[in-house]
Coordinates of C-alpha atoms in Angstrom, one line a residue:
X51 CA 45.7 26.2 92.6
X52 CA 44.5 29.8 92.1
X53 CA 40.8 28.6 92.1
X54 CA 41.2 27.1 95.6
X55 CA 42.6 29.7 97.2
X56 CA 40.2 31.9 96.2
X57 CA 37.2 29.9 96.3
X58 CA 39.1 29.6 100.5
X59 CA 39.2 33.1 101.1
X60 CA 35.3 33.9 99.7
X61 CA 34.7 30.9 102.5
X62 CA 36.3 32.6 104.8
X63 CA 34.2 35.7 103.7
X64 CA 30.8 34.0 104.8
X65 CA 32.2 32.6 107.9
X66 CA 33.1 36.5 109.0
X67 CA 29.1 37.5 107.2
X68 CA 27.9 35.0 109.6
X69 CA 29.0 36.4 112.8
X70 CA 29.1 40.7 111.6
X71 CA 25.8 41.9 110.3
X72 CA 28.1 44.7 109.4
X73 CA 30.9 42.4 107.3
X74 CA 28.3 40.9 105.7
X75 CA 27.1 44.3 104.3
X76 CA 30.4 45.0 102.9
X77 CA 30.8 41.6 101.5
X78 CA 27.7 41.6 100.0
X79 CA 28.4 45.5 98.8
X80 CA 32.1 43.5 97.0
X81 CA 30.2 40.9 95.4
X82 CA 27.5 42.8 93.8
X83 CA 30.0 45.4 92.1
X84 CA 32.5 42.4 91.7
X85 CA 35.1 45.2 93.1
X86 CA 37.8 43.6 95.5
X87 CA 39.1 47.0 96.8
X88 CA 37.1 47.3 99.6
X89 CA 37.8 43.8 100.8
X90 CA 41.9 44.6 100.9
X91 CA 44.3 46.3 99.2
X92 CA 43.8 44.6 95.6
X93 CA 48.0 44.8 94.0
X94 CA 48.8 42.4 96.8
X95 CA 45.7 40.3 97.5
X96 CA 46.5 39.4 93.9
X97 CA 50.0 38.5 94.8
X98 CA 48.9 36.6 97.3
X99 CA 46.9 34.3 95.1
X100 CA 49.6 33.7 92.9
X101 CA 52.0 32.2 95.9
X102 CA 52.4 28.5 96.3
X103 CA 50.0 26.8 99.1
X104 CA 51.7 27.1 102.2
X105 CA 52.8 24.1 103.6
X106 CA 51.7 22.7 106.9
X107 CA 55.0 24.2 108.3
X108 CA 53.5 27.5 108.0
X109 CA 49.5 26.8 108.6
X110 CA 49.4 28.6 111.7
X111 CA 51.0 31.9 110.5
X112 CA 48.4 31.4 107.7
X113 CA 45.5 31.3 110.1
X114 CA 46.8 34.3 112.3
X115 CA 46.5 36.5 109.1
X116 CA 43.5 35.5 107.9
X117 CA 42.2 35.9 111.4
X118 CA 44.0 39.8 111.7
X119 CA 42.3 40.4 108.3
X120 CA 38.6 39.3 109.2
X121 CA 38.9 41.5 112.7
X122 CA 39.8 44.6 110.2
X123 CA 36.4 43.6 108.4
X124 CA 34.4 44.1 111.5
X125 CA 35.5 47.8 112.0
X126 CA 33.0 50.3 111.4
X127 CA 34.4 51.7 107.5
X128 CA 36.0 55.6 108.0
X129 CA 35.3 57.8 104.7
X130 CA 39.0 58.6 103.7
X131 CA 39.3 62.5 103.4
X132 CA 42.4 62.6 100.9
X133 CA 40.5 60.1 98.2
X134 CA 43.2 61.6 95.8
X135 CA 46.3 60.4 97.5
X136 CA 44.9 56.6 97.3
X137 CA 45.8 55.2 94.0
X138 CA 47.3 52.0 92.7
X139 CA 51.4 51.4 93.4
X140 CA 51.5 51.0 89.5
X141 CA 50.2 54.7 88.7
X142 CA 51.6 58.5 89.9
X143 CA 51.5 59.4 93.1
X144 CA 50.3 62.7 92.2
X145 CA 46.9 62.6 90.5
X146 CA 46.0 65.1 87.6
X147 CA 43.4 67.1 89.7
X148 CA 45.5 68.5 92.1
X149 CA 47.0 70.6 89.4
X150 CA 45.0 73.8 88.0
X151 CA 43.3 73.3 85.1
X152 CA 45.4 75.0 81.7
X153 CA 43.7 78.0 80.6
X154 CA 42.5 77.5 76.6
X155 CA 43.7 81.0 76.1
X156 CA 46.9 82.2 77.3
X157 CA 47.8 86.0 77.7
X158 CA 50.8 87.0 76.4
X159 CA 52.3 90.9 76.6
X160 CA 53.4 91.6 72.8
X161 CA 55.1 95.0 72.3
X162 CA 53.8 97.7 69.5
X163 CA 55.6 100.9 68.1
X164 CA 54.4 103.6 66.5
X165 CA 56.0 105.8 63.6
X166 CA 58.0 108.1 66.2
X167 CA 59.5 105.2 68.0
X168 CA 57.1 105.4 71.0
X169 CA 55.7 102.1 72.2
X170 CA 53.3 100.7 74.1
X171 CA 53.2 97.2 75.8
X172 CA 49.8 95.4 75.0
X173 CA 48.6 91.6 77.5
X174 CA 46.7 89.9 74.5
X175 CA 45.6 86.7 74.0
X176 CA 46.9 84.1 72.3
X177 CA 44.6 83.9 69.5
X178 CA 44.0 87.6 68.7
X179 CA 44.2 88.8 65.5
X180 CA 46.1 91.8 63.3
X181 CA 42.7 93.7 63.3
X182 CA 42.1 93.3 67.0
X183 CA 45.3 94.7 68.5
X184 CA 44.3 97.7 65.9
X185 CA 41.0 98.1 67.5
X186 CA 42.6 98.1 71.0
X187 CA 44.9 100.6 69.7
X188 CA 42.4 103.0 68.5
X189 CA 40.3 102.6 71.5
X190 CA 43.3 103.2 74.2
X191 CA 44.4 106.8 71.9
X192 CA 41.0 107.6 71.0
X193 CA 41.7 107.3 67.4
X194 CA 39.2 107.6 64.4
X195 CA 38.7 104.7 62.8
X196 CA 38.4 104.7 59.3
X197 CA 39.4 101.3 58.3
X198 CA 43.0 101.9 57.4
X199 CA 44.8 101.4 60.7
X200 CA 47.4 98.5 60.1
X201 CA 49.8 96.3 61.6
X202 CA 53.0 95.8 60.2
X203 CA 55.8 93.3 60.4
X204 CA 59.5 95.3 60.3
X205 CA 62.6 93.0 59.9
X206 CA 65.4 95.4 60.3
X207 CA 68.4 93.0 59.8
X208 CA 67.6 92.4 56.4
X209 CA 65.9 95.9 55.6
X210 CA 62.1 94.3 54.9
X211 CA 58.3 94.9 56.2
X212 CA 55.0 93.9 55.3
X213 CA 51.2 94.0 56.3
X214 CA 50.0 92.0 58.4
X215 CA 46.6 91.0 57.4
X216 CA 44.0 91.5 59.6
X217 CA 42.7 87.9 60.0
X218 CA 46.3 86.4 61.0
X219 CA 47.3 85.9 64.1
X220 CA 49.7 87.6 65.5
X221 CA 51.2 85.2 68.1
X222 CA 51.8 83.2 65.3
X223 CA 54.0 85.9 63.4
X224 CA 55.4 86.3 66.4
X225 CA 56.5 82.6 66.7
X226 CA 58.4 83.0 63.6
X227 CA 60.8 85.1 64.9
X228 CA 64.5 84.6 65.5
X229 CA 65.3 85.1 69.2
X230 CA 68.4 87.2 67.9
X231 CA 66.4 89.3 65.6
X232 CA 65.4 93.0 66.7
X233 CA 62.1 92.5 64.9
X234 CA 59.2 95.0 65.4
X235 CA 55.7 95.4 65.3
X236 CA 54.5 98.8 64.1
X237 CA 51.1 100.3 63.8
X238 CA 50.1 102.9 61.2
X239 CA 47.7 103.9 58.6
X240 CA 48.3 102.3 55.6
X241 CA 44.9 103.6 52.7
X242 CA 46.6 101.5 50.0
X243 CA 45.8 98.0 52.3
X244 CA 42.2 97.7 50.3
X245 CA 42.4 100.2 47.5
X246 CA 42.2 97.6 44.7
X247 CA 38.9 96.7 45.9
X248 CA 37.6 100.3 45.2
X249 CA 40.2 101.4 41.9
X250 CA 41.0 98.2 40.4
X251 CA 42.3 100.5 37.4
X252 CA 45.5 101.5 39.3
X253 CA 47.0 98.3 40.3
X254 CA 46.5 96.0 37.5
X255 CA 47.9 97.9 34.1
X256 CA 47.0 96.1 30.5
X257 CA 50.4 95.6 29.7
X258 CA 51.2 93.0 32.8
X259 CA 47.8 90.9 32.7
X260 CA 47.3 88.1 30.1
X261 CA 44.5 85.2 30.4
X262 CA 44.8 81.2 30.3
X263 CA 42.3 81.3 28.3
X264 CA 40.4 83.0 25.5
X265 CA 38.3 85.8 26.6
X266 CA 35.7 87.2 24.3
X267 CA 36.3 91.4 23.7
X268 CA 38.0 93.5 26.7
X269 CA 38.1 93.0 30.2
X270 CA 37.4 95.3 32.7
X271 CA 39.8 95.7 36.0
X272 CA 36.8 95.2 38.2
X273 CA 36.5 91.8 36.0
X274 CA 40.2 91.2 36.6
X275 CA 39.2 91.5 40.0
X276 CA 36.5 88.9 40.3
X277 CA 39.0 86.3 38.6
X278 CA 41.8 86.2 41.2
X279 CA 38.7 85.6 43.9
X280 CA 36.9 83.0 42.0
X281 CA 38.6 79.2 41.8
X282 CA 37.9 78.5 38.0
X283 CA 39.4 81.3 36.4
X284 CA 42.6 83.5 37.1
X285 CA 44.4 86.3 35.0
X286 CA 48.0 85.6 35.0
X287 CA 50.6 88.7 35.7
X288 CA 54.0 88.7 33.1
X289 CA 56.9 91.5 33.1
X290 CA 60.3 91.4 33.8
X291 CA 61.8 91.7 37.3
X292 CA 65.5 92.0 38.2
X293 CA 66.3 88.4 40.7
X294 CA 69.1 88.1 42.9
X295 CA 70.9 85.0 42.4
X296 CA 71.3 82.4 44.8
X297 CA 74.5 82.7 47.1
X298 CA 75.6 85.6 44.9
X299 CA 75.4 89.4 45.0
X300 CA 74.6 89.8 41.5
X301 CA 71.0 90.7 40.3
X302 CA 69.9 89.5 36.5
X303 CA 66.7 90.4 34.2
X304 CA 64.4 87.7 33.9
X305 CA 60.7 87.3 32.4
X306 CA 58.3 85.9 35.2
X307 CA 55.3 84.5 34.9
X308 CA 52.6 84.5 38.0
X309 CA 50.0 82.0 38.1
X310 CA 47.5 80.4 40.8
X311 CA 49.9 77.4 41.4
X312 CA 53.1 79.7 42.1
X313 CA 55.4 82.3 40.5
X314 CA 57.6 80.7 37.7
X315 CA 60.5 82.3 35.0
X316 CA 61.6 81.6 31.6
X317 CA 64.8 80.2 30.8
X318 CA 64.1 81.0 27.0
X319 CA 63.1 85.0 26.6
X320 CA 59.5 85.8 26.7
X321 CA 58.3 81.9 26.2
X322 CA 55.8 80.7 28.2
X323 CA 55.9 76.9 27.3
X324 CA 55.8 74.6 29.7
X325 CA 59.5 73.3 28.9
X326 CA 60.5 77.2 29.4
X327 CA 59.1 77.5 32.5
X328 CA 61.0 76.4 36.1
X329 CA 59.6 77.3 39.2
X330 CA 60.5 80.6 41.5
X331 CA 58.7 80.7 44.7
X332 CA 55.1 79.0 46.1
X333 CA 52.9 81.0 48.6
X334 CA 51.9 78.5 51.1
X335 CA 54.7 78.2 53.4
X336 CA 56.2 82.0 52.4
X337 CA 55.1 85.4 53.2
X338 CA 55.4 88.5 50.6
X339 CA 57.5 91.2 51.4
X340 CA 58.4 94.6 50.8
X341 CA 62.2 96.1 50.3
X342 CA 62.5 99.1 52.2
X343 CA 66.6 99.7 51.3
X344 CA 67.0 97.7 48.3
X345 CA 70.1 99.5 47.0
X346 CA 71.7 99.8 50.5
X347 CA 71.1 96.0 52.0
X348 CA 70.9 94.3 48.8
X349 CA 72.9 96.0 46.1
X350 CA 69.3 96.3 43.9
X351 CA 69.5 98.2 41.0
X352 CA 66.4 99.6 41.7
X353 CA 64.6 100.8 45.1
X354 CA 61.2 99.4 44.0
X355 CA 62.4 95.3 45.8
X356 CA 60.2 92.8 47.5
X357 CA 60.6 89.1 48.1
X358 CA 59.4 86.1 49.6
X359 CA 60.6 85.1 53.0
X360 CA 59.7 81.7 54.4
X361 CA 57.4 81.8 57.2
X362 CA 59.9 80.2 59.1
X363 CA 63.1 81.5 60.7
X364 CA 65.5 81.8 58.4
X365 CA 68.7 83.9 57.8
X366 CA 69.0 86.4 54.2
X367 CA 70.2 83.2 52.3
X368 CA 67.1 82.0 52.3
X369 CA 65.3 85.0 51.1
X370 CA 63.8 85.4 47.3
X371 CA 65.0 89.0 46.1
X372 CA 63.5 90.5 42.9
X373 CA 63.0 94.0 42.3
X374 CA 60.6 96.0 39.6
X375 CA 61.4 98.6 37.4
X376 CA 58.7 101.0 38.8
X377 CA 56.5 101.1 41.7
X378 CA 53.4 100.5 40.0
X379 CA 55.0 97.1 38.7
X380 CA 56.1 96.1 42.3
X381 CA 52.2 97.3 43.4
X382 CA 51.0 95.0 40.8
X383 CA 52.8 92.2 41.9
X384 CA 52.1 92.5 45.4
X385 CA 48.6 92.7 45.2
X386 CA 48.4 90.0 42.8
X387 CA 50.1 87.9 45.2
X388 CA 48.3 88.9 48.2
X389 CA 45.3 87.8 46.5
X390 CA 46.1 84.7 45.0
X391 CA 47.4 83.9 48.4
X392 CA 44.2 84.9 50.5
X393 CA 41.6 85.4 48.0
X394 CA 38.2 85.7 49.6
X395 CA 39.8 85.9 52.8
X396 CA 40.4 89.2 51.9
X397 CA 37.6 90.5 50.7
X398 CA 35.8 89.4 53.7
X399 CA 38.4 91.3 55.9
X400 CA 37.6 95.0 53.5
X401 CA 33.4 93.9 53.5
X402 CA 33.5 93.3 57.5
X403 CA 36.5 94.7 59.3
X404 CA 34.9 93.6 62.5
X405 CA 35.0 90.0 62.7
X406 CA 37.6 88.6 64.4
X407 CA 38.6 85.4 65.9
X408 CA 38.9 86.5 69.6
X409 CA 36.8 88.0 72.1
X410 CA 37.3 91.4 70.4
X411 CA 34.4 91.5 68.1
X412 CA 31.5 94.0 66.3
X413 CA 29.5 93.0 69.6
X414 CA 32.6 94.3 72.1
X415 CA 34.5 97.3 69.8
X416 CA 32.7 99.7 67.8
X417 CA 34.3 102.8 66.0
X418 CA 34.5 105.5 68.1
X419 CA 32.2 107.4 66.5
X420 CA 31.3 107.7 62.3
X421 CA 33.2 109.3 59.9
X422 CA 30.4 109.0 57.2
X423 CA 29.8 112.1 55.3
X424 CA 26.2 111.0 55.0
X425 CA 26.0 111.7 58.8
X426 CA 26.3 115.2 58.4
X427 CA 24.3 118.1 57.0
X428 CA 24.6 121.9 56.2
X429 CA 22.0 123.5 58.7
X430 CA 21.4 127.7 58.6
X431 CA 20.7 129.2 62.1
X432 CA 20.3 132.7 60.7
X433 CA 17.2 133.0 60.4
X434 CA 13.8 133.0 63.2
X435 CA 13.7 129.2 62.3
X436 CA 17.2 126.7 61.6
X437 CA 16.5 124.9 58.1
X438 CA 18.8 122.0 56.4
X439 CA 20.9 123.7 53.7
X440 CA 20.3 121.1 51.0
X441 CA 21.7 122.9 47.8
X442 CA 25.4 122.1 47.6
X443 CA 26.9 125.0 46.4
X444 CA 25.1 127.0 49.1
X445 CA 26.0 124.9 51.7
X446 CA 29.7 125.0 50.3
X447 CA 29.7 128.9 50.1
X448 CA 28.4 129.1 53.3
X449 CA 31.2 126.6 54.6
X450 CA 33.5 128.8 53.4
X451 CA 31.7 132.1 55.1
X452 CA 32.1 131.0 58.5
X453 CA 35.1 129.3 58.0
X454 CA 36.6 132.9 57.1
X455 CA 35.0 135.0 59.7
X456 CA 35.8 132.0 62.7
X457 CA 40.2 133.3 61.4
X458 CA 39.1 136.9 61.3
X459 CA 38.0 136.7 65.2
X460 CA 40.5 133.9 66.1
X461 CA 43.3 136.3 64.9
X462 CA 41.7 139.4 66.5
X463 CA 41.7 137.4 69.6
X464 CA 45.2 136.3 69.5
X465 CA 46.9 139.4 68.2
X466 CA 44.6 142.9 69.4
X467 CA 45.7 143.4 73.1
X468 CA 45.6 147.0 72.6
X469 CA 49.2 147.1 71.1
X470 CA 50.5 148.8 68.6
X471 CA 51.7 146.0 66.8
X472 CA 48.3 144.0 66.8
X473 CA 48.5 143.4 63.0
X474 CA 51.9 142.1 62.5
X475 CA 51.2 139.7 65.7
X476 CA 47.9 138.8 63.7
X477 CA 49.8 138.0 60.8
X478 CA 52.4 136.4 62.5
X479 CA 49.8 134.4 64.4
X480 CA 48.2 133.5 60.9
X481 CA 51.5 132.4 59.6
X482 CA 52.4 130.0 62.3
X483 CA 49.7 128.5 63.1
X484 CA 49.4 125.7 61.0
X485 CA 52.4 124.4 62.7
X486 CA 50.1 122.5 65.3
X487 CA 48.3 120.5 62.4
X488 CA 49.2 116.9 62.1
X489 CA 49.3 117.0 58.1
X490 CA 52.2 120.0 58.4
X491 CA 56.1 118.1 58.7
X492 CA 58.3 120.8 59.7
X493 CA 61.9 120.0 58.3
X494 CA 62.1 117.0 56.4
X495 CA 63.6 116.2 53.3
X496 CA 61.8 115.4 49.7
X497 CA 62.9 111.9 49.9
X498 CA 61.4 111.2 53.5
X499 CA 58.3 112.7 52.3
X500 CA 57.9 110.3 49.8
X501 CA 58.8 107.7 52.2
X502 CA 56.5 109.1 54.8
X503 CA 53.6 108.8 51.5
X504 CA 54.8 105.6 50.2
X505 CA 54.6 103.9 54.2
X506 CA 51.0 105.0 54.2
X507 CA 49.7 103.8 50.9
X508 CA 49.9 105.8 47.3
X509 CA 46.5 106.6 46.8
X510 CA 45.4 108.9 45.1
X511 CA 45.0 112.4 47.5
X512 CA 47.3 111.1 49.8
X513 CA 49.4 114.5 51.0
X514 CA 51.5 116.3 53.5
X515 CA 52.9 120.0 53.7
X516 CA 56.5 120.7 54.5
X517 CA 59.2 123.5 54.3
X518 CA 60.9 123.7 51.2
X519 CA 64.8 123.1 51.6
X520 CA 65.4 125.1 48.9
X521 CA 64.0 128.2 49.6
X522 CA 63.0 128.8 53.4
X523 CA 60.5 131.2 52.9
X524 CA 58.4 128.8 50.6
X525 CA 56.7 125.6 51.6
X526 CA 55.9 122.3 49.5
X527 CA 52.7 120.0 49.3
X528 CA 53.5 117.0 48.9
X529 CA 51.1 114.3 47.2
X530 CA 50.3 111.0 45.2
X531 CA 48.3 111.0 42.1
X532 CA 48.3 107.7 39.7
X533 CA 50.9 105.5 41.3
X534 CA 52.9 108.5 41.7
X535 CA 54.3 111.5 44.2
X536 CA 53.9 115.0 43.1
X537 CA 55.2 117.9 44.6
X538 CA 53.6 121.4 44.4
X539 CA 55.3 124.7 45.6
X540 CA 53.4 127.0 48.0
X541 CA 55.1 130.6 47.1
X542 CA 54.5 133.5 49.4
X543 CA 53.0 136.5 48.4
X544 CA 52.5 139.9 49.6
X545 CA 49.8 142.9 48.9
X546 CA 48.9 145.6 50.7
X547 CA 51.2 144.7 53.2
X548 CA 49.5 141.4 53.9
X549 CA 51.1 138.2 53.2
X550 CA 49.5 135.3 51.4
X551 CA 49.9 131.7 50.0
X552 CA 49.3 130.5 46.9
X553 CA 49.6 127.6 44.4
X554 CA 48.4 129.1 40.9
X555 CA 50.9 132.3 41.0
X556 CA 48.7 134.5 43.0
X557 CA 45.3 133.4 40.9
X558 CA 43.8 131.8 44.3
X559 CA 45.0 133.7 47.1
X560 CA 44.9 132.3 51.5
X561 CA 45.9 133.8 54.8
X562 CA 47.2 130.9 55.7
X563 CA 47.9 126.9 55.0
X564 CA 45.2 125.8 56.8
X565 CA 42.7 127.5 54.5
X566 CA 44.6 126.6 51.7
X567 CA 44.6 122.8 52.9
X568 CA 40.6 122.9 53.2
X569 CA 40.1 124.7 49.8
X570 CA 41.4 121.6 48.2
X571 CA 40.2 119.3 50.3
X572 CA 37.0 120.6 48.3
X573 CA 38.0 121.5 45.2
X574 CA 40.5 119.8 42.4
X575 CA 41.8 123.3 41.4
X576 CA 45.2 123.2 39.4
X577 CA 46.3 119.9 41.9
X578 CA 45.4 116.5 40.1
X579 CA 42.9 115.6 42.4
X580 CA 41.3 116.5 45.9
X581 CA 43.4 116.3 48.9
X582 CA 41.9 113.3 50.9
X583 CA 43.9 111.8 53.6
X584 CA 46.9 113.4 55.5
X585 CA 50.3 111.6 56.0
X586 CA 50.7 111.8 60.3
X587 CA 53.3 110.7 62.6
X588 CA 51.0 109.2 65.6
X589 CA 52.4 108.7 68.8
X590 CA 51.1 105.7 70.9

């Protein structure tokens, strides 16, 4: 029945070719593609064919149509100016290109805050990463980057914060985010973030690393090192840490055991068989973290806490506490984690700090300018011709020289108007005027120094001056050495009516804390070490 019809209606098609030269163009056009749509409307020509033969009833309706629909074939065709509005019944109205297309990478405006508080409201794209937002950071305040800018994650609600490596993205921290929580994004230096890669010694003591396997006579940290990076071999990390127990507020002493496949404790003392061992806390779908108020949040019994957070939303029940007995424990932890997490991943981020994943990279951001000290030289203009000084110890003495008679003019500038009291305004002048420098905290306590130290990494020459509390006429320096903060009184003291300052009880003797800060920034003297990097509050 089907066949008939149709076989009538392509009939009916030649009869119309025969008497339009122009029909039989668009007939012949339909047959060669063996496409019906320019013939009629297809959805109900094929209705059409599925109908019963009309009877003889309703011939003459039959042959008025087919008449109306071969005069429609002999008008000229008109190209149809909204081709995306013609589409089947069965299928949208609205077709898929009358929409924009999606951009593959979204901007979104992400919020950063500095050490102060201040913020400062950052359109990034979707796929940026820790180390970009940095680099726009330092370029927007002119900073100098040295490598140890960092972002960092800050959980207030449950008193925790960690670094945000520089390959991850931050959109996707972001994501994990409670739309409750008060989270925050700071940015800050942090010299501890790739230490172990240049003093191995100091984050992985003897006492806390043990080996799988045998090992033939005494391995070196930098060895230690190359284990957690390569897949074969790994050192394992042992000591006891102080866990929180689930769903209670109690904390108990318990041997752990860290090893590539997770961190693990033993229900039987020290043992480390396999039927003595349960499993703690995987690193795949968790993120490490560091307890900033231990005692205060979490009842700790110490203040050296970190944990391991789901990267997930969650709430504090589902939070891993444990806590170390000292900070170079927790430090040892940490960074074994960290690197049994990321492995070469990191190393790639300390060897080239400027590959990134988004449009923000070596080729687009440079540093602002170079920090090396191989990019500068001692030169000596004193003479008919300038020559390169390159004898340390002169060029070091003659540092010193100029450094001396630039403060003997600045404070003869400052303080001689022609007064009588020029030289108690030029001491006054001498005495204040490292106030201005960003190493110099003016009233704060011992234990927000050590916070202030501990924020920005405990490596060794880490430092900052500040009054003392305890006497108001002396000031304090402030540093880390070995894991540790030290704190070193600067006394006062006067001859000849002139005041000085003075670490070794008047055996090295300055005018003022500046010089005193740039004498040991070149020499060890009675402090443990140089002074190398100052603790500053930035302000974005």
């Amino acid at each position: 029945m089907t066949t008939s019809l149709q076989d009538g209606q392509s009939a009916a098609g030649r009869a119309a070719a025969r008497d339009s030269p122009l029909a039989a163009q668009v007939c012949g056009a339909a047959q060669g593609r063996g496409d019906a749509r320019d013939l009629a409307p297809g959805p109900w020509l094929h209705a059409r064919a599925l109908l019963p033969p009309p009877d003889a009833t309703r011939g003459c309706a039959a042959d008025r149509r087919k008449k109306k629909d071969l005069d429609v074939l002999e008008m000229p065709s008109i190209p149809n100016p909204f081709p995306e509005l013609c589409c089947s019944p069965f299928t949208s109205v609205l077709s898929a290109g009358l929409f924009p297309k999606a951009n593959s990478r979204k901007k979104q405006v992400i919020k950063v805050y500095s050490e102060d508080e201040t913020s400062r409201a950052l359109e990034v794209p979707s796929d940026i990463t820790a180390r970009d937002v940095c680099q726009l950071l330092i370029l927007k305040n002119h900073y100098i980057d040295d490598h140890s800018w960092t972002l960092f994650e800050h959980l207030p609600h449950v008193g925790l914060e960690r670094t945000i490596e520089d390959h991850e993205l931050v959109i996707e921290v972001l994501s994990n985010w409670g739309m409750e929580e008060e989270n925050k994004l700071y940015f800050r230096k942090n010299y501890a973030k790739y230490e172990f890669f240049k003093n191995p010694m100091y984050f992985f003591p003897e006492h806390m690393v043990s080996f799988a396997t045998e090992t033939n006579g005494e391995i070196s940290p930098t060895q230690i090192l190359q284990m957690f990076l390569s897949s074969s071999t790994y050192p394992e990390i042992h000591g006891f840490l102080h866990a929180k127990e689930q769903g209670k507020k109690s904390w108990k002493k318990i041997y752990f055991l860290l090893r590539r496949s997770g961190l693990y404790f033993s229900t039987k003392g020290t043992s480390k068989e396999p039927r003595h061992l349960q499993f703690f806390s995987e690193f795949g779908n968790s993120d490490i973290y560091v307890s900033l108020a231990g005692k205060k949040k979490h009842g700790a019994p110490t203040n050296y806490g970190f944990c391991f957070k789901p990267n997930k939303a969650g709430g504090p029940r589902d939070l891993k506490m444990l806590c170390a007995e000292e900070e170079q424990s927790r430090t040892c932890w940490v960074t074994a984690i960290r690197l049994l997490k990321y492995g070469m991943q990191l190393y790639q981020n300390y060897m080239h700090p400027y590959q990134g994943r988004s449009g923000y990279s070596s080729q687009s951001i440079s540093p602002m300018r170079s920090i090396s000290e191989n990019s500068l030289v001692a030169m000596d203009f004193s003479g008919q011709k300038t020559r390169v000084i390159e004898n340390p110890t002169e060029a070091l003495s003659v540092a010193v020289e100029e450094g001396l008679a630039w403060r003997k003019k600045g404070c003869l500038r400052l303080g001689s108007h022609g007064s009588p009291t020029a030289s108690s305004q030029s001491s006054a002048t001498s005495m204040a005027i490292h106030r201005s420098q960003p190493w110099f905290h003016h009233k704060i306590s011992r234990e927000e120094a050590q916070r202030l130290i501990i924020q920005q990494g405990l490596v060794d020459g880490v430092f900052l001056v500040r009054d003392s509390q305890s006497n108001p006429k002396t000031f304090v320096l402030s540093m880390s050495h070995g894991q540790k903060i030290k704190h070193f009184q600067i006394i006062p003291v006067e001859d000849d009516g002139e005041m000085f300052h003075t670490l070794d009880d008047g055996h090295t003797r300055f005018t003022d804390l500046i010089q005193l800060v740039e004498f040991y920034q070149l020499n060890k003297g009675v402090l443990p070490c140089k002074l190398k990097h100052y603790c500053a509050r930035i302000a974005l």
